[in-house]
Amino acid sequence: KKAAEPVTGLHAGFQMYSHARAWAPDIKMISCASIDIAPVKATPGKSGAWQIQFASEALSQKRAYTFSVAEVSVTLHSGITADTPTGWSNDNRAFEMAAAKVDTDDAWMTALKHGEAYSKKNPAMPISYTLEMGRLIHDPVWRVIWGESATSSEFSILVDASTGLYLETLT
């Protein structure tokens, strides 16, 4: 059997999207985040697991879906897992999945161009990714994070997920 390999955010996203549409045909994406898993080493622009929050305006609910390329634990299985839906009131932060045209491998390349010096100083630092609607632009934005999470990171770069353009460096 071939060893599990990490995948890009949109690759995992499209897998989850088809399952989520069975739950609610009007789904939009609220957020997407990479999940570092021990059995599968992340590579630039790719991760072993991803989680997406989808929302349904018609149902006034949101629901998290997780995609993993490997069996990790009792709660993180290989394939797609859906959490129980919870209430959601439209906060205008959800977006059509088709608006995210740039995948994490390309977002990584753009971020690396603008964060090369920081990356060279911190070569062992894990890289994580989040996708959410931009705060200053009306497009989804990839946040390429040097570190485990946005809250603990001292350095990250925002890339427009519709155009692939560099937006901002956050320190």
mmCIF file of C-alpha atoms in Angstrom:
data_model
loop_
_atom_site.group_PDB
_atom_site.id
_atom_site.type_symbol
_atom_site.label_atom_id
_atom_site.label_comp_id
_atom_site.label_asym_id
_atom_site.label_seq_id
_atom_site.Cartn_x
_atom_site.Cartn_y
_atom_site.Cartn_z
ATOM 1 C CA LYS A 1 0.000 0.000 0.000
ATOM 2 C CA LYS A 2 1.251 3.456 -0.938
ATOM 3 C CA ALA A 3 2.090 5.804 1.945
ATOM 4 C CA ALA A 4 -0.334 8.665 2.545
ATOM 5 C CA GLU A 5 0.767 11.984 1.044
ATOM 6 C CA PRO A 6 -0.264 15.506 2.017
ATOM 7 C CA VAL A 7 -2.685 17.424 -0.214
ATOM 8 C CA THR A 8 -3.426 21.062 -1.003
ATOM 9 C CA GLY A 9 -6.238 22.954 0.667
ATOM 10 C CA LEU A 10 -8.463 23.145 -2.393
ATOM 11 C CA HIS A 11 -7.924 19.479 -3.237
ATOM 12 C CA ALA A 12 -9.239 18.566 0.222
ATOM 13 C CA GLY A 13 -11.871 21.286 -0.045
ATOM 14 C CA PHE A 14 -13.394 19.908 -3.229
ATOM 15 C CA GLN A 15 -13.591 16.455 -1.629
ATOM 16 C CA MET A 16 -15.519 17.903 1.334
ATOM 17 C CA TYR A 17 -17.641 20.203 -0.827
ATOM 18 C CA SER A 18 -19.276 17.300 -2.664
ATOM 19 C CA HIS A 19 -20.228 15.678 0.653
ATOM 20 C CA ALA A 20 -21.411 18.946 2.179
ATOM 21 C CA ARG A 21 -23.732 19.634 -0.771
ATOM 22 C CA ALA A 22 -25.635 16.476 0.136
ATOM 23 C CA TRP A 23 -26.319 18.099 3.520
ATOM 24 C CA ALA A 24 -27.305 21.489 2.072
ATOM 25 C CA PRO A 25 -27.260 22.420 -1.633
ATOM 26 C CA ASP A 26 -26.812 26.147 -0.906
ATOM 27 C CA ILE A 27 -23.548 25.816 1.050
ATOM 28 C CA LYS A 28 -20.915 28.483 1.185
ATOM 29 C CA MET A 29 -17.511 28.313 2.806
ATOM 30 C CA ILE A 30 -16.788 30.193 6.025
ATOM 31 C CA SER A 31 -13.214 29.037 6.609
ATOM 32 C CA CYS A 32 -10.626 26.410 5.784
ATOM 33 C CA ALA A 33 -7.626 25.449 7.926
ATOM 34 C CA SER A 34 -4.767 23.004 7.636
ATOM 35 C CA ILE A 35 -4.258 20.415 10.383
ATOM 36 C CA ASP A 36 -0.797 19.055 11.074
ATOM 37 C CA ILE A 37 -0.888 15.293 11.647
ATOM 38 C CA ALA A 38 2.004 13.152 12.855
ATOM 39 C CA PRO A 39 1.682 10.247 10.380
ATOM 40 C CA VAL A 40 2.015 12.530 7.332
ATOM 41 C CA LYS A 41 4.758 15.130 7.026
ATOM 42 C CA ALA A 42 3.493 18.409 5.611
ATOM 43 C CA THR A 43 5.227 19.777 2.517
ATOM 44 C CA PRO A 44 5.157 23.351 1.167
ATOM 45 C CA GLY A 45 1.540 24.158 0.318
ATOM 46 C CA LYS A 46 0.231 20.794 1.500
ATOM 47 C CA SER A 47 -1.005 19.201 4.720
ATOM 48 C CA GLY A 48 -2.180 15.764 5.821
ATOM 49 C CA ALA A 49 -5.553 17.024 7.031
ATOM 50 C CA TRP A 50 -7.865 20.001 6.514
ATOM 51 C CA GLN A 51 -11.039 21.310 8.117
ATOM 52 C CA ILE A 52 -13.663 23.473 6.435
ATOM 53 C CA GLN A 53 -16.621 25.259 7.988
ATOM 54 C CA PHE A 54 -19.537 25.366 5.552
ATOM 55 C CA ALA A 55 -22.722 27.374 6.073
ATOM 56 C CA SER A 56 -26.255 27.027 4.757
ATOM 57 C CA GLU A 57 -28.333 30.177 4.694
ATOM 58 C CA ALA A 58 -31.504 28.174 4.022
ATOM 59 C CA LEU A 59 -30.935 26.013 7.126
ATOM 60 C CA SER A 60 -29.390 28.821 9.242
ATOM 61 C CA GLN A 61 -26.694 26.318 10.172
ATOM 62 C CA LYS A 62 -22.977 25.770 9.817
ATOM 63 C CA ARG A 63 -21.136 22.486 9.799
ATOM 64 C CA ALA A 64 -17.479 21.497 9.979
ATOM 65 C CA TYR A 65 -16.086 18.847 7.658
ATOM 66 C CA THR A 66 -12.652 17.310 8.091
ATOM 67 C CA PHE A 67 -10.575 15.555 5.446
ATOM 68 C CA SER A 68 -7.563 13.446 6.405
ATOM 69 C CA VAL A 69 -5.268 11.356 4.226
ATOM 70 C CA ALA A 70 -4.509 9.019 7.151
ATOM 71 C CA GLU A 71 -6.170 7.409 10.151
ATOM 72 C CA VAL A 72 -4.902 9.493 13.065
ATOM 73 C CA SER A 73 -7.093 8.996 16.117
ATOM 74 C CA VAL A 74 -10.542 8.105 17.381
ATOM 75 C CA THR A 75 -11.763 11.539 16.281
ATOM 76 C CA LEU A 76 -9.704 12.070 13.111
ATOM 77 C CA HIS A 77 -10.306 9.344 10.557
ATOM 78 C CA SER A 78 -8.997 8.802 7.055
ATOM 79 C CA GLY A 79 -11.387 10.351 4.534
ATOM 80 C CA ILE A 80 -14.191 12.815 5.251
ATOM 81 C CA THR A 81 -15.898 13.298 8.605
ATOM 82 C CA ALA A 82 -18.779 15.702 9.269
ATOM 83 C CA ASP A 83 -19.510 17.286 12.632
ATOM 84 C CA THR A 84 -23.021 17.914 13.900
ATOM 85 C CA PRO A 85 -24.555 21.098 12.418
ATOM 86 C CA THR A 86 -24.874 24.107 14.726
ATOM 87 C CA GLY A 87 -26.752 27.378 14.464
ATOM 88 C CA TRP A 88 -25.495 30.111 12.167
ATOM 89 C CA SER A 89 -26.699 33.616 11.513
ATOM 90 C CA ASN A 90 -25.449 35.069 8.248
ATOM 91 C CA ASP A 91 -22.577 37.396 9.087
ATOM 92 C CA ASN A 92 -21.711 38.021 5.408
ATOM 93 C CA ARG A 93 -18.350 36.292 5.897
ATOM 94 C CA ALA A 94 -19.296 33.170 3.920
ATOM 95 C CA PHE A 95 -18.298 32.919 0.267
ATOM 96 C CA GLU A 96 -18.794 30.678 -2.735
ATOM 97 C CA MET A 97 -16.102 28.032 -2.945
ATOM 98 C CA ALA A 98 -15.537 28.952 -6.604
ATOM 99 C CA ALA A 99 -14.196 32.334 -5.428
ATOM 100 C CA ALA A 100 -11.064 30.576 -4.137
ATOM 101 C CA LYS A 101 -9.180 29.995 -7.381
ATOM 102 C CA VAL A 102 -5.641 29.927 -5.962
ATOM 103 C CA ASP A 103 -4.587 26.806 -4.074
ATOM 104 C CA THR A 104 -2.252 26.573 -1.099
ATOM 105 C CA ASP A 105 0.781 25.470 -3.100
ATOM 106 C CA ASP A 106 0.582 28.683 -5.143
ATOM 107 C CA ALA A 107 -0.214 30.788 -2.063
ATOM 108 C CA TRP A 108 2.903 29.301 -0.446
ATOM 109 C CA MET A 109 5.074 30.349 -3.407
ATOM 110 C CA THR A 110 3.727 33.906 -3.262
ATOM 111 C CA ALA A 111 4.205 34.060 0.507
ATOM 112 C CA LEU A 112 7.735 32.692 0.280
ATOM 113 C CA LYS A 113 8.723 35.471 -2.143
ATOM 114 C CA HIS A 114 7.758 38.018 0.515
ATOM 115 C CA GLY A 115 8.874 36.043 3.567
ATOM 116 C CA GLU A 116 12.058 34.413 2.316
ATOM 117 C CA ALA A 117 14.331 36.093 4.888
ATOM 118 C CA TYR A 118 12.055 35.071 7.781
ATOM 119 C CA SER A 119 11.741 31.548 6.411
ATOM 120 C CA LYS A 120 15.545 31.176 6.148
ATOM 121 C CA LYS A 121 15.936 32.331 9.780
ATOM 122 C CA ASN A 122 13.296 29.809 10.903
ATOM 123 C CA PRO A 123 13.720 26.743 8.660
ATOM 124 C CA ALA A 124 12.195 24.254 11.129
ATOM 125 C CA MET A 125 9.092 26.324 11.853
ATOM 126 C CA PRO A 126 5.864 24.573 10.820
ATOM 127 C CA ILE A 127 3.734 26.295 8.172
ATOM 128 C CA SER A 128 -0.036 26.360 8.477
ATOM 129 C CA TYR A 129 -2.784 27.802 6.280
ATOM 130 C CA THR A 130 -6.176 29.389 6.797
ATOM 131 C CA LEU A 131 -8.697 30.661 4.265
ATOM 132 C CA GLU A 132 -11.357 33.224 5.145
ATOM 133 C CA MET A 133 -13.140 36.151 3.558
ATOM 134 C CA GLY A 134 -10.818 39.144 3.447
ATOM 135 C CA ARG A 135 -11.381 41.916 5.953
ATOM 136 C CA LEU A 136 -10.256 44.717 3.635
ATOM 137 C CA ILE A 137 -11.093 43.194 0.249
ATOM 138 C CA HIS A 138 -14.159 41.332 -0.946
ATOM 139 C CA ASP A 139 -12.268 38.151 -1.818
ATOM 140 C CA PRO A 140 -11.263 35.077 0.157
ATOM 141 C CA VAL A 141 -7.719 35.317 1.534
ATOM 142 C CA TRP A 142 -5.151 32.630 2.299
ATOM 143 C CA ARG A 143 -3.136 33.337 5.419
ATOM 144 C CA VAL A 144 0.192 31.525 5.227
ATOM 145 C CA ILE A 145 1.321 31.222 8.836
ATOM 146 C CA TRP A 146 4.816 30.523 10.094
ATOM 147 C CA GLY A 147 3.849 28.630 13.241
ATOM 148 C CA GLU A 148 1.093 26.414 14.634
ATOM 149 C CA SER A 149 -1.689 29.014 14.491
ATOM 150 C CA ALA A 150 -2.435 32.650 13.701
ATOM 151 C CA THR A 151 -2.749 33.499 17.397
ATOM 152 C CA SER A 152 0.687 32.130 18.301
ATOM 153 C CA SER A 153 2.495 33.198 15.141
ATOM 154 C CA GLU A 154 4.812 36.176 14.915
ATOM 155 C CA PHE A 155 4.835 36.174 11.114
ATOM 156 C CA SER A 156 2.288 35.452 8.395
ATOM 157 C CA ILE A 157 1.472 36.603 4.897
ATOM 158 C CA LEU A 158 -1.907 37.247 3.281
ATOM 159 C CA VAL A 159 -2.489 36.163 -0.312
ATOM 160 C CA ASP A 160 -5.641 36.907 -2.321
ATOM 161 C CA ALA A 161 -7.194 33.480 -2.988
ATOM 162 C CA SER A 162 -8.965 34.760 -6.118
ATOM 163 C CA THR A 163 -5.983 36.365 -7.864
ATOM 164 C CA GLY A 164 -2.902 34.964 -6.106
ATOM 165 C CA LEU A 165 -1.600 38.464 -5.418
ATOM 166 C CA TYR A 166 0.378 39.331 -2.288
ATOM 167 C CA LEU A 167 -1.703 41.485 0.071
ATOM 168 C CA GLU A 168 0.128 42.042 3.339
ATOM 169 C CA THR A 169 2.736 40.803 5.789
ATOM 170 C CA LEU A 170 1.558 40.488 9.384
ATOM 171 C CA THR A 171 4.148 40.631 12.153
#
